[in-house]
PDB file of C-alpha atoms in Angstrom:
ATOM      1  CA  UNK A 163     -25.370  -5.442   3.504  1.00 36.00           C
ATOM      2  CA  UNK A 164     -28.632  -4.215   4.911  1.00 33.00           C
ATOM      3  CA  UNK A 165     -28.548  -6.820   7.693  1.00 35.00           C
ATOM      4  CA  UNK A 166     -25.026  -5.928   8.766  1.00 35.00           C
ATOM      5  CA  UNK A 167     -25.923  -2.249   8.976  1.00 36.00           C
ATOM      6  CA  UNK A 168     -29.031  -3.066  10.995  1.00 36.00           C
ATOM      7  CA  UNK A 169     -26.847  -4.871  13.502  1.00 37.00           C
ATOM      8  CA  UNK A 170     -24.250  -2.114  13.581  1.00 42.00           C
ATOM      9  CA  UNK A 171     -21.463  -4.340  12.216  1.00 41.00           C
ATOM     10  CA  UNK A 172     -21.452  -2.658   8.818  1.00 46.00           C
ATOM     11  CA  UNK A 173     -20.913   0.781  10.355  1.00 45.00           C
ATOM     12  CA  UNK A 174     -17.965  -0.497  12.409  1.00 44.00           C
ATOM     13  CA  UNK A 175     -16.273  -1.939   9.335  1.00 43.00           C
ATOM     14  CA  UNK A 176     -17.021   1.264   7.399  1.00 48.00           C
ATOM     15  CA  UNK A 177     -15.235   3.283  10.104  1.00 46.00           C
ATOM     16  CA  UNK A 178     -12.242   0.932  10.076  1.00 46.00           C
ATOM     17  CA  UNK A 179     -11.956   1.090   6.284  1.00 46.00           C
ATOM     18  CA  UNK A 180     -12.309   4.858   6.288  1.00 45.00           C
ATOM     19  CA  UNK A 181      -9.721   5.373   9.038  1.00 49.00           C
ATOM     20  CA  UNK A 182      -7.202   3.012   7.430  1.00 47.00           C
ATOM     21  CA  UNK A 183      -7.823   4.652   4.051  1.00 47.00           C
ATOM     22  CA  UNK A 184      -7.149   8.164   5.353  1.00 42.00           C
ATOM     23  CA  UNK A 185      -3.912   7.057   7.007  1.00 44.00           C
ATOM     24  CA  UNK A 186      -2.767   5.190   3.882  1.00 44.00           C
ATOM     25  CA  UNK A 187      -3.642   7.575   1.043  1.00 43.00           C
ATOM     26  CA  UNK A 188      -4.833  10.790   2.645  1.00 47.00           C
ATOM     27  CA  UNK A 189      -8.146  12.479   2.034  1.00 49.00           C
ATOM     28  CA  UNK A 190      -8.228  11.274  -1.571  1.00 53.00           C
ATOM     29  CA  UNK A 191     -10.042   8.324   0.006  1.00 53.00           C
ATOM     30  CA  UNK A 192     -13.219  10.418  -0.063  1.00 59.00           C
ATOM     31  CA  UNK A 193     -12.905  10.885  -3.826  1.00 68.00           C
ATOM     32  CA  UNK A 194     -12.479   7.136  -4.192  1.00 65.00           C
ATOM     33  CA  UNK A 195     -15.588   6.490  -2.099  1.00 68.00           C
ATOM     34  CA  UNK A 196     -17.528   8.967  -4.249  1.00 72.00           C
ATOM     35  CA  UNK A 197     -16.552   7.043  -7.381  1.00 74.00           C
ATOM     36  CA  UNK A 198     -17.546   3.766  -5.700  1.00 70.00           C
ATOM     37  CA  UNK A 199     -20.931   5.241  -4.772  1.00 73.00           C
ATOM     38  CA  UNK A 200     -21.419   6.472  -8.354  1.00 77.00           C
ATOM     39  CA  UNK A 201     -20.602   2.967  -9.574  1.00 78.00           C
ATOM     40  CA  UNK A 202     -23.230   1.365  -7.312  1.00 75.00           C
ATOM     41  CA  UNK A 203     -25.909   3.909  -8.270  1.00 77.00           C
ATOM     42  CA  UNK A 204     -24.977   3.673 -11.942  1.00 77.00           C
ATOM     43  CA  UNK A 205     -25.321  -0.122 -12.049  1.00 72.00           C
ATOM     44  CA  UNK A 206     -28.638   0.011 -10.185  1.00 72.00           C
ATOM     45  CA  UNK A 207     -30.120   2.640 -12.513  1.00 79.00           C
ATOM     46  CA  UNK A 208     -28.483   1.552 -15.767  1.00 77.00           C
ATOM     47  CA  UNK A 209     -30.774   1.303 -18.759  1.00 79.00           C
ATOM     48  CA  UNK A 210     -28.274   1.293 -21.638  1.00 80.00           C
ATOM     49  CA  UNK A 211     -24.828  -0.065 -22.458  1.00 78.00           C
ATOM     50  CA  UNK A 212     -23.493   3.475 -22.141  1.00 78.00           C
ATOM     51  CA  UNK A 213     -24.780   3.621 -18.545  1.00 78.00           C
ATOM     52  CA  UNK A 214     -22.955   0.382 -17.722  1.00 79.00           C
ATOM     53  CA  UNK A 215     -19.758   1.665 -19.346  1.00 78.00           C
ATOM     54  CA  UNK A 216     -19.976   4.820 -17.220  1.00 81.00           C
ATOM     55  CA  UNK A 217     -20.446   2.697 -14.085  1.00 77.00           C
ATOM     56  CA  UNK A 218     -17.447   0.533 -15.027  1.00 79.00           C
ATOM     57  CA  UNK A 219     -15.362   3.684 -15.500  1.00 79.00           C
ATOM     58  CA  UNK A 220     -16.363   4.867 -12.003  1.00 80.00           C
ATOM     59  CA  UNK A 221     -15.373   1.486 -10.549  1.00 79.00           C
ATOM     60  CA  UNK A 222     -11.992   1.610 -12.284  1.00 78.00           C
ATOM     61  CA  UNK A 223     -11.363   5.083 -10.850  1.00 77.00           C
ATOM     62  CA  UNK A 224     -12.352   3.910  -7.363  1.00 73.00           C
ATOM     63  CA  UNK A 225      -9.943   0.965  -7.592  1.00 75.00           C
ATOM     64  CA  UNK A 226      -7.120   3.204  -8.827  1.00 69.00           C
ATOM     65  CA  UNK A 227      -7.512   5.403  -5.714  1.00 65.00           C
ATOM     66  CA  UNK A 228      -8.516   2.936  -2.992  1.00 62.00           C
ATOM     67  CA  UNK A 229      -6.883  -0.249  -4.233  1.00 64.00           C
ATOM     68  CA  UNK A 230      -8.550  -3.508  -5.195  1.00 63.00           C
ATOM     69  CA  UNK A 231      -8.445  -5.035  -1.703  1.00 57.00           C
ATOM     70  CA  UNK A 232     -10.196  -2.037  -0.116  1.00 60.00           C
ATOM     71  CA  UNK A 233     -12.896  -1.971  -2.797  1.00 62.00           C
ATOM     72  CA  UNK A 234     -13.495  -5.712  -2.368  1.00 60.00           C
ATOM     73  CA  UNK A 235     -13.690  -5.296   1.411  1.00 58.00           C
ATOM     74  CA  UNK A 236     -16.331  -2.577   1.001  1.00 57.00           C
ATOM     75  CA  UNK A 237     -18.367  -4.422  -1.626  1.00 59.00           C
ATOM     76  CA  UNK A 238     -18.351  -7.782   0.182  1.00 53.00           C
ATOM     77  CA  UNK A 239     -18.321  -6.737   3.834  1.00 49.00           C
ATOM     78  CA  UNK A 240     -21.844  -8.126   4.266  1.00 45.00           C
ATOM     79  CA  UNK A 241     -20.996 -11.592   2.967  1.00 44.00           C
ATOM     80  CA  UNK A 242     -21.587 -14.286   5.576  1.00 41.00           C
ATOM     81  CA  UNK A 243     -18.560 -16.480   4.863  1.00 39.00           C
ATOM     82  CA  UNK A 244     -16.044 -14.718   2.622  1.00 37.00           C
ATOM     83  CA  UNK A 245     -13.321 -17.183   3.514  1.00 36.00           C
ATOM     84  CA  UNK A 246     -15.113 -20.399   2.590  1.00 35.00           C
ATOM     85  CA  UNK A 247     -16.791 -19.753  -0.756  1.00 39.00           C
ATOM     86  CA  UNK A 248     -15.054 -19.801  -4.131  1.00 44.00           C
ATOM     87  CA  UNK A 249     -15.975 -16.253  -5.138  1.00 43.00           C
ATOM     88  CA  UNK A 250     -12.927 -15.894  -7.385  1.00 49.00           C
ATOM     89  CA  UNK A 251     -10.566 -16.928  -4.598  1.00 53.00           C
ATOM     90  CA  UNK A 252      -8.519 -20.115  -4.584  1.00 63.00           C
ATOM     91  CA  UNK A 253      -9.846 -23.155  -2.687  1.00 64.00           C
ATOM     92  CA  UNK A 254      -8.802 -23.575   0.944  1.00 68.00           C
ATOM     93  CA  UNK A 255      -6.864 -26.773   0.170  1.00 70.00           C
ATOM     94  CA  UNK A 256      -4.593 -24.745  -2.126  1.00 75.00           C
ATOM     95  CA  UNK A 257      -4.220 -21.903   0.350  1.00 82.00           C
ATOM     96  CA  UNK A 258      -3.296 -24.137   3.280  1.00 83.00           C
ATOM     97  CA  UNK A 259      -4.430 -23.778   6.877  1.00 85.00           C
ATOM     98  CA  UNK A 260      -3.854 -20.507   8.676  1.00 89.00           C
ATOM     99  CA  UNK A 261      -0.988 -20.735  11.190  1.00 92.00           C
ATOM    100  CA  UNK A 262      -1.742 -20.219  14.894  1.00 93.00           C
ATOM    101  CA  UNK A 263      -2.190 -16.588  15.889  1.00 93.00           C
ATOM    102  CA  UNK A 264       0.698 -14.768  17.516  1.00 93.00           C
ATOM    103  CA  UNK A 265       0.234 -12.211  20.338  1.00 93.00           C
ATOM    104  CA  UNK A 266      -0.942  -8.749  19.342  1.00 92.00           C
ATOM    105  CA  UNK A 267      -3.143  -7.401  16.552  1.00 93.00           C
ATOM    106  CA  UNK A 268      -0.960  -8.672  13.704  1.00 93.00           C
ATOM    107  CA  UNK A 269       0.643 -11.962  12.770  1.00 95.00           C
ATOM    108  CA  UNK A 270       4.404 -12.273  13.260  1.00 95.00           C
ATOM    109  CA  UNK A 271       5.659 -14.588  10.486  1.00 95.00           C
ATOM    110  CA  UNK A 272       8.532 -17.004  10.972  1.00 95.00           C
ATOM    111  CA  UNK A 273      11.812 -17.642   9.135  1.00 96.00           C
ATOM    112  CA  UNK A 274      13.229 -21.181   9.120  1.00 96.00           C
ATOM    113  CA  UNK A 275      16.174 -22.867   7.405  1.00 95.00           C
ATOM    114  CA  UNK A 276      15.956 -26.164   5.557  1.00 94.00           C
ATOM    115  CA  UNK A 277      18.665 -28.358   4.009  1.00 94.00           C
ATOM    116  CA  UNK A 278      16.082 -29.820   1.629  1.00 94.00           C
ATOM    117  CA  UNK A 279      15.943 -26.772  -0.667  1.00 93.00           C
ATOM    118  CA  UNK A 280      18.566 -26.354  -3.423  1.00 93.00           C
ATOM    119  CA  UNK A 281      21.298 -23.724  -3.091  1.00 92.00           C
ATOM    120  CA  UNK A 282      20.062 -20.147  -3.427  1.00 89.00           C
ATOM    121  CA  UNK A 283      16.365 -20.984  -3.083  1.00 93.00           C
ATOM    122  CA  UNK A 284      13.627 -20.182  -0.592  1.00 94.00           C
ATOM    123  CA  UNK A 285       9.856 -20.303  -0.203  1.00 94.00           C
ATOM    124  CA  UNK A 286       7.237 -18.053   1.376  1.00 95.00           C
ATOM    125  CA  UNK A 287       3.827 -19.463   2.235  1.00 94.00           C
ATOM    126  CA  UNK A 288       0.732 -17.458   1.391  1.00 93.00           C
ATOM    127  CA  UNK A 289       0.508 -16.770   5.139  1.00 94.00           C
ATOM    128  CA  UNK A 290       3.960 -15.159   5.207  1.00 94.00           C
ATOM    129  CA  UNK A 291       6.195 -17.850   6.737  1.00 96.00           C
ATOM    130  CA  UNK A 292       9.621 -18.210   5.101  1.00 96.00           C
ATOM    131  CA  UNK A 293      11.787 -21.293   4.537  1.00 95.00           C
ATOM    132  CA  UNK A 294      15.277 -20.722   3.089  1.00 95.00           C
ATOM    133  CA  UNK A 295      18.004 -23.142   2.102  1.00 94.00           C
ATOM    134  CA  UNK A 296      21.129 -23.844   4.138  1.00 95.00           C
ATOM    135  CA  UNK A 297      23.120 -24.512   0.971  1.00 94.00           C
ATOM    136  CA  UNK A 298      25.075 -22.125  -1.242  1.00 93.00           C
ATOM    137  CA  UNK A 299      27.422 -19.227  -0.634  1.00 94.00           C
ATOM    138  CA  UNK A 300      26.802 -16.505   1.934  1.00 94.00           C
ATOM    139  CA  UNK A 301      25.731 -14.133  -0.860  1.00 94.00           C
ATOM    140  CA  UNK A 302      23.349 -16.681  -2.396  1.00 95.00           C
ATOM    141  CA  UNK A 303      21.667 -17.345   0.940  1.00 95.00           C
ATOM    142  CA  UNK A 304      21.424 -13.616   1.671  1.00 95.00           C
ATOM    143  CA  UNK A 305      19.826 -12.942  -1.729  1.00 95.00           C
ATOM    144  CA  UNK A 306      17.363 -15.816  -1.276  1.00 95.00           C
ATOM    145  CA  UNK A 307      16.316 -14.523   2.155  1.00 95.00           C
ATOM    146  CA  UNK A 308      15.959 -10.937   0.908  1.00 95.00           C
ATOM    147  CA  UNK A 309      13.815 -12.134  -2.005  1.00 96.00           C
ATOM    148  CA  UNK A 310      11.514 -13.996   0.371  1.00 96.00           C
ATOM    149  CA  UNK A 311      11.410 -11.027   2.741  1.00 95.00           C
ATOM    150  CA  UNK A 312       9.703  -9.017  -0.015  1.00 95.00           C
ATOM    151  CA  UNK A 313       6.997 -11.687  -0.382  1.00 95.00           C
ATOM    152  CA  UNK A 314       6.648 -11.690   3.395  1.00 95.00           C
ATOM    153  CA  UNK A 315       6.356  -7.907   3.488  1.00 94.00           C
ATOM    154  CA  UNK A 316       3.511  -8.006   0.938  1.00 93.00           C
ATOM    155  CA  UNK A 317       1.575 -10.631   2.921  1.00 93.00           C
ATOM    156  CA  UNK A 318      -1.373  -9.225   4.936  1.00 92.00           C
ATOM    157  CA  UNK A 319      -0.544  -9.504   8.628  1.00 93.00           C
ATOM    158  CA  UNK A 320      -3.160  -7.403  10.436  1.00 92.00           C
ATOM    159  CA  UNK A 321      -5.781  -9.812  11.775  1.00 92.00           C
ATOM    160  CA  UNK A 322      -8.709  -7.674  10.567  1.00 88.00           C
ATOM    161  CA  UNK A 323     -10.117  -9.531   7.517  1.00 86.00           C
ATOM    162  CA  UNK A 324      -6.738 -11.289   7.216  1.00 89.00           C
ATOM    163  CA  UNK A 325      -7.949 -14.628   5.859  1.00 88.00           C
ATOM    164  CA  UNK A 326     -10.068 -12.854   3.263  1.00 85.00           C
ATOM    165  CA  UNK A 327      -7.160 -10.649   2.154  1.00 88.00           C
ATOM    166  CA  UNK A 328      -4.643 -13.517   2.105  1.00 90.00           C
ATOM    167  CA  UNK A 329      -7.025 -15.594  -0.013  1.00 88.00           C
ATOM    168  CA  UNK A 330      -7.581 -12.783  -2.519  1.00 85.00           C
ATOM    169  CA  UNK A 331      -3.871 -12.018  -2.778  1.00 89.00           C
ATOM    170  CA  UNK A 332      -3.120 -15.710  -3.359  1.00 90.00           C
ATOM    171  CA  UNK A 333      -5.777 -15.842  -6.085  1.00 87.00           C
ATOM    172  CA  UNK A 334      -4.257 -12.790  -7.772  1.00 87.00           C
ATOM    173  CA  UNK A 335      -0.792 -14.356  -7.638  1.00 91.00           C
ATOM    174  CA  UNK A 336      -1.920 -17.690  -9.056  1.00 90.00           C
ATOM    175  CA  UNK A 337      -4.336 -16.386 -11.703  1.00 88.00           C
ATOM    176  CA  UNK A 338      -2.727 -13.202 -13.035  1.00 88.00           C
ATOM    177  CA  UNK A 339       0.424 -13.248 -15.172  1.00 90.00           C
ATOM    178  CA  UNK A 340       0.877  -9.510 -14.662  1.00 88.00           C
ATOM    179  CA  UNK A 341       0.538  -9.722 -10.869  1.00 90.00           C
ATOM    180  CA  UNK A 342       3.104 -12.551 -10.701  1.00 93.00           C
ATOM    181  CA  UNK A 343       5.492 -10.586 -12.878  1.00 93.00           C
ATOM    182  CA  UNK A 344       5.256  -7.439 -10.749  1.00 91.00           C
ATOM    183  CA  UNK A 345       5.706  -9.229  -7.420  1.00 94.00           C
ATOM    184  CA  UNK A 346       8.492 -11.564  -8.540  1.00 95.00           C
ATOM    185  CA  UNK A 347      10.361  -8.808 -10.404  1.00 94.00           C
ATOM    186  CA  UNK A 348      10.136  -6.571  -7.338  1.00 94.00           C
ATOM    187  CA  UNK A 349      11.340  -9.327  -4.991  1.00 94.00           C
ATOM    188  CA  UNK A 350      14.261 -10.390  -7.175  1.00 95.00           C
ATOM    189  CA  UNK A 351      15.312  -6.818  -7.993  1.00 94.00           C
ATOM    190  CA  UNK A 352      15.421  -5.923  -4.292  1.00 95.00           C
ATOM    191  CA  UNK A 353      17.433  -9.098  -3.605  1.00 95.00           C
ATOM    192  CA  UNK A 354      19.911  -8.636  -6.456  1.00 95.00           C
ATOM    193  CA  UNK A 355      20.505  -4.930  -5.890  1.00 94.00           C
ATOM    194  CA  UNK A 356      20.624  -5.360  -2.115  1.00 94.00           C
ATOM    195  CA  UNK A 357      23.281  -8.086  -2.225  1.00 94.00           C
ATOM    196  CA  UNK A 358      25.216  -7.579  -5.472  1.00 94.00           C
ATOM    197  CA  UNK A 359      24.680  -3.894  -6.236  1.00 93.00           C
ATOM    198  CA  UNK A 360      22.744  -1.796  -8.744  1.00 91.00           C
ATOM    199  CA  UNK A 361      24.466  -3.422 -11.726  1.00 92.00           C
ATOM    200  CA  UNK A 362      22.146  -6.409 -11.172  1.00 92.00           C
ATOM    201  CA  UNK A 363      18.989  -4.307 -11.519  1.00 92.00           C
ATOM    202  CA  UNK A 364      18.002  -5.775 -14.888  1.00 93.00           C
ATOM    203  CA  UNK A 365      18.640  -9.296 -13.616  1.00 93.00           C
ATOM    204  CA  UNK A 366      15.691  -8.782 -11.304  1.00 93.00           C
ATOM    205  CA  UNK A 367      13.549  -7.291 -14.075  1.00 93.00           C
ATOM    206  CA  UNK A 368      14.165 -10.313 -16.326  1.00 94.00           C
ATOM    207  CA  UNK A 369      13.821 -12.863 -13.547  1.00 95.00           C
ATOM    208  CA  UNK A 370      10.068 -13.728 -13.722  1.00 95.00           C
ATOM    209  CA  UNK A 371      10.189 -14.449 -17.466  1.00 94.00           C
ATOM    210  CA  UNK A 372      13.508 -16.295 -17.428  1.00 94.00           C
ATOM    211  CA  UNK A 373      12.446 -18.427 -14.458  1.00 94.00           C
ATOM    212  CA  UNK A 374       9.100 -19.348 -16.022  1.00 94.00           C
ATOM    213  CA  UNK A 375       6.793 -17.723 -13.496  1.00 94.00           C
ATOM    214  CA  UNK A 376       4.743 -16.329 -16.362  1.00 93.00           C
ATOM    215  CA  UNK A 377       4.772 -15.647 -20.093  1.00 92.00           C
ATOM    216  CA  UNK A 378       4.366 -12.395 -21.961  1.00 90.00           C
ATOM    217  CA  UNK A 379       1.565 -13.340 -24.352  1.00 88.00           C
ATOM    218  CA  UNK A 380       0.038 -16.542 -22.974  1.00 89.00           C
ATOM    219  CA  UNK A 381      -1.116 -17.832 -19.628  1.00 89.00           C
ATOM    220  CA  UNK A 382       0.542 -20.367 -17.392  1.00 91.00           C
ATOM    221  CA  UNK A 383       3.984 -20.814 -15.886  1.00 93.00           C
ATOM    222  CA  UNK A 384       6.231 -23.473 -14.397  1.00 91.00           C
ATOM    223  CA  UNK A 385       3.664 -24.247 -11.688  1.00 88.00           C
ATOM    224  CA  UNK A 386       0.559 -26.238 -12.785  1.00 88.00           C
ATOM    225  CA  UNK A 387      -1.691 -23.776 -10.938  1.00 87.00           C
ATOM    226  CA  UNK A 388      -0.296 -20.639 -12.604  1.00 90.00           C
ATOM    227  CA  UNK A 389      -2.880 -19.336 -15.063  1.00 89.00           C
ATOM    228  CA  UNK A 390      -3.580 -15.887 -16.516  1.00 87.00           C
ATOM    229  CA  UNK A 391      -3.478 -14.517 -20.030  1.00 87.00           C
ATOM    230  CA  UNK A 392       0.090 -13.246 -20.369  1.00 88.00           C
ATOM    231  CA  UNK A 393       1.593 -10.106 -18.852  1.00 86.00           C
ATOM    232  CA  UNK A 394       1.375  -8.026 -22.036  1.00 85.00           C
ATOM    233  CA  UNK A 395      -2.215  -9.105 -22.709  1.00 80.00           C
ATOM    234  CA  UNK A 396      -3.311  -8.245 -19.182  1.00 79.00           C
ATOM    235  CA  UNK A 397      -1.443  -4.927 -19.184  1.00 77.00           C
ATOM    236  CA  UNK A 398      -3.173  -3.993 -22.438  1.00 71.00           C
ATOM    237  CA  UNK A 399      -6.503  -4.860 -20.841  1.00 65.00           C
ATOM    238  CA  UNK A 400      -5.951  -2.163 -18.217  1.00 64.00           C
ATOM    239  CA  UNK A 401      -5.958   0.491 -20.965  1.00 57.00           C
ATOM    240  CA  UNK A 402      -9.605  -0.055 -21.707  1.00 53.00           C
ATOM    241  CA  UNK A 403     -10.319   3.191 -23.565  1.00 50.00           C
ATOM    242  CA  UNK A 404      -8.883   6.524 -24.528  1.00 51.00           C
ATOM    243  CA  UNK A 405      -8.135   8.860 -27.403  1.00 48.00           C
ATOM    244  CA  UNK A 406      -5.042   8.973 -29.618  1.00 49.00           C
ATOM    245  CA  UNK A 407      -4.740  11.793 -32.180  1.00 48.00           C
ATOM    246  CA  UNK A 408      -8.462  12.416 -31.912  1.00 49.00           C
ATOM    247  CA  UNK A 409      -9.337   8.767 -32.559  1.00 54.00           C
ATOM    248  CA  UNK A 410     -11.249   7.024 -29.763  1.00 50.00           C
ATOM    249  CA  UNK A 411     -10.308   3.439 -28.991  1.00 50.00           C
ATOM    250  CA  UNK A 412     -11.414   0.737 -26.584  1.00 54.00           C
ATOM    251  CA  UNK A 413      -9.625  -2.464 -25.541  1.00 52.00           C
ATOM    252  CA  UNK A 414     -11.469  -5.286 -23.832  1.00 51.00           C
ATOM    253  CA  UNK A 415      -9.650  -7.909 -21.779  1.00 48.00           C
ATOM    254  CA  UNK A 416     -11.129 -11.363 -21.284  1.00 50.00           C
ATOM    255  CA  UNK A 417      -9.214 -13.474 -18.713  1.00 47.00           C
ATOM    256  CA  UNK A 418      -8.468 -17.031 -19.724  1.00 48.00           C
ATOM    257  CA  UNK A 419     -10.994 -19.432 -18.241  1.00 44.00           C
ATOM    258  CA  UNK A 420      -8.474 -22.052 -17.149  1.00 44.00           C
ATOM    259  CA  UNK A 421      -9.563 -24.344 -14.290  1.00 45.00           C
ATOM    260  CA  UNK A 422      -7.350 -24.462 -11.228  1.00 41.00           C
ATOM    261  CA  UNK A 423      -5.841 -27.885 -10.584  1.00 42.00           C
ATOM    262  CA  UNK A 424      -5.584 -29.131  -7.057  1.00 40.00           C
ATOM    263  CA  UNK A 425      -2.087 -29.570  -5.633  1.00 39.00           C
ATOM    264  CA  UNK A 426      -0.808 -30.183  -2.084  1.00 41.00           C
ATOM    265  CA  UNK A 427      -1.662 -27.561   0.535  1.00 41.00           C
ATOM    266  CA  UNK A 428       1.932 -26.481   1.041  1.00 47.00           C
ATOM    267  CA  UNK A 429       1.552 -23.819  -1.633  1.00 57.00           C
ATOM    268  CA  UNK A 430       4.109 -21.087  -1.597  1.00 65.00           C
ATOM    269  CA  UNK A 431       5.840 -18.364  -3.559  1.00 69.00           C
ATOM    270  CA  UNK A 432       9.504 -18.671  -4.387  1.00 72.00           C
TER     271      UNK A 432
END
């Protein structure tokens, strides 16, 4: 980090992050940055377990305000090659090659039709490009496209740090049961309600579990690269401490250490 600041690059990225943060969440961004600063100082000066717990609490508060991607961008902005190392992200062969850039400051993803997909199905690459089936009824095709549009909407498109953000989002999707549940439930709920009406709301909520994207109490899913520790387990891990009826409690979450298997590069979300 010190080198990037000496060259002036770190300050430029700081300004970008700060400006984007203010636009996105208002001036609460400054509170989030304060918590992040307290975390860094706390870890550096920590002498006891209590000091480390306090630093972890500051980091959690910073993430809750700024978001995980922003915090990662700030913490790792001085890394030389964030897109090539493992660093918790999925390997490049699983992510696939980045598509050619489109004109402007953001990528404009594509939508294509394919007769090879079964009726009512579609795919969205980690880079945001959609493929939908040509089979099925008009309503089935519309629901499939709307589902994939949600995945596409959530894909980072601004070229600033895009490869880094796409890689981290892909890693979250593949390695977190809770993240997969939230994204797939959101996509299917929007598709079902948008095409068939509000009566299908709970169809979307049940979709990730019924379709095998994840499990409630164990890791994995229908895809060999889906890992995690179960949606309920991971959700419980977010409630790391608190007080109930005057009794203090603390929950610790340990992610499953399941190795990622290599599969063809045409990875996608469905």
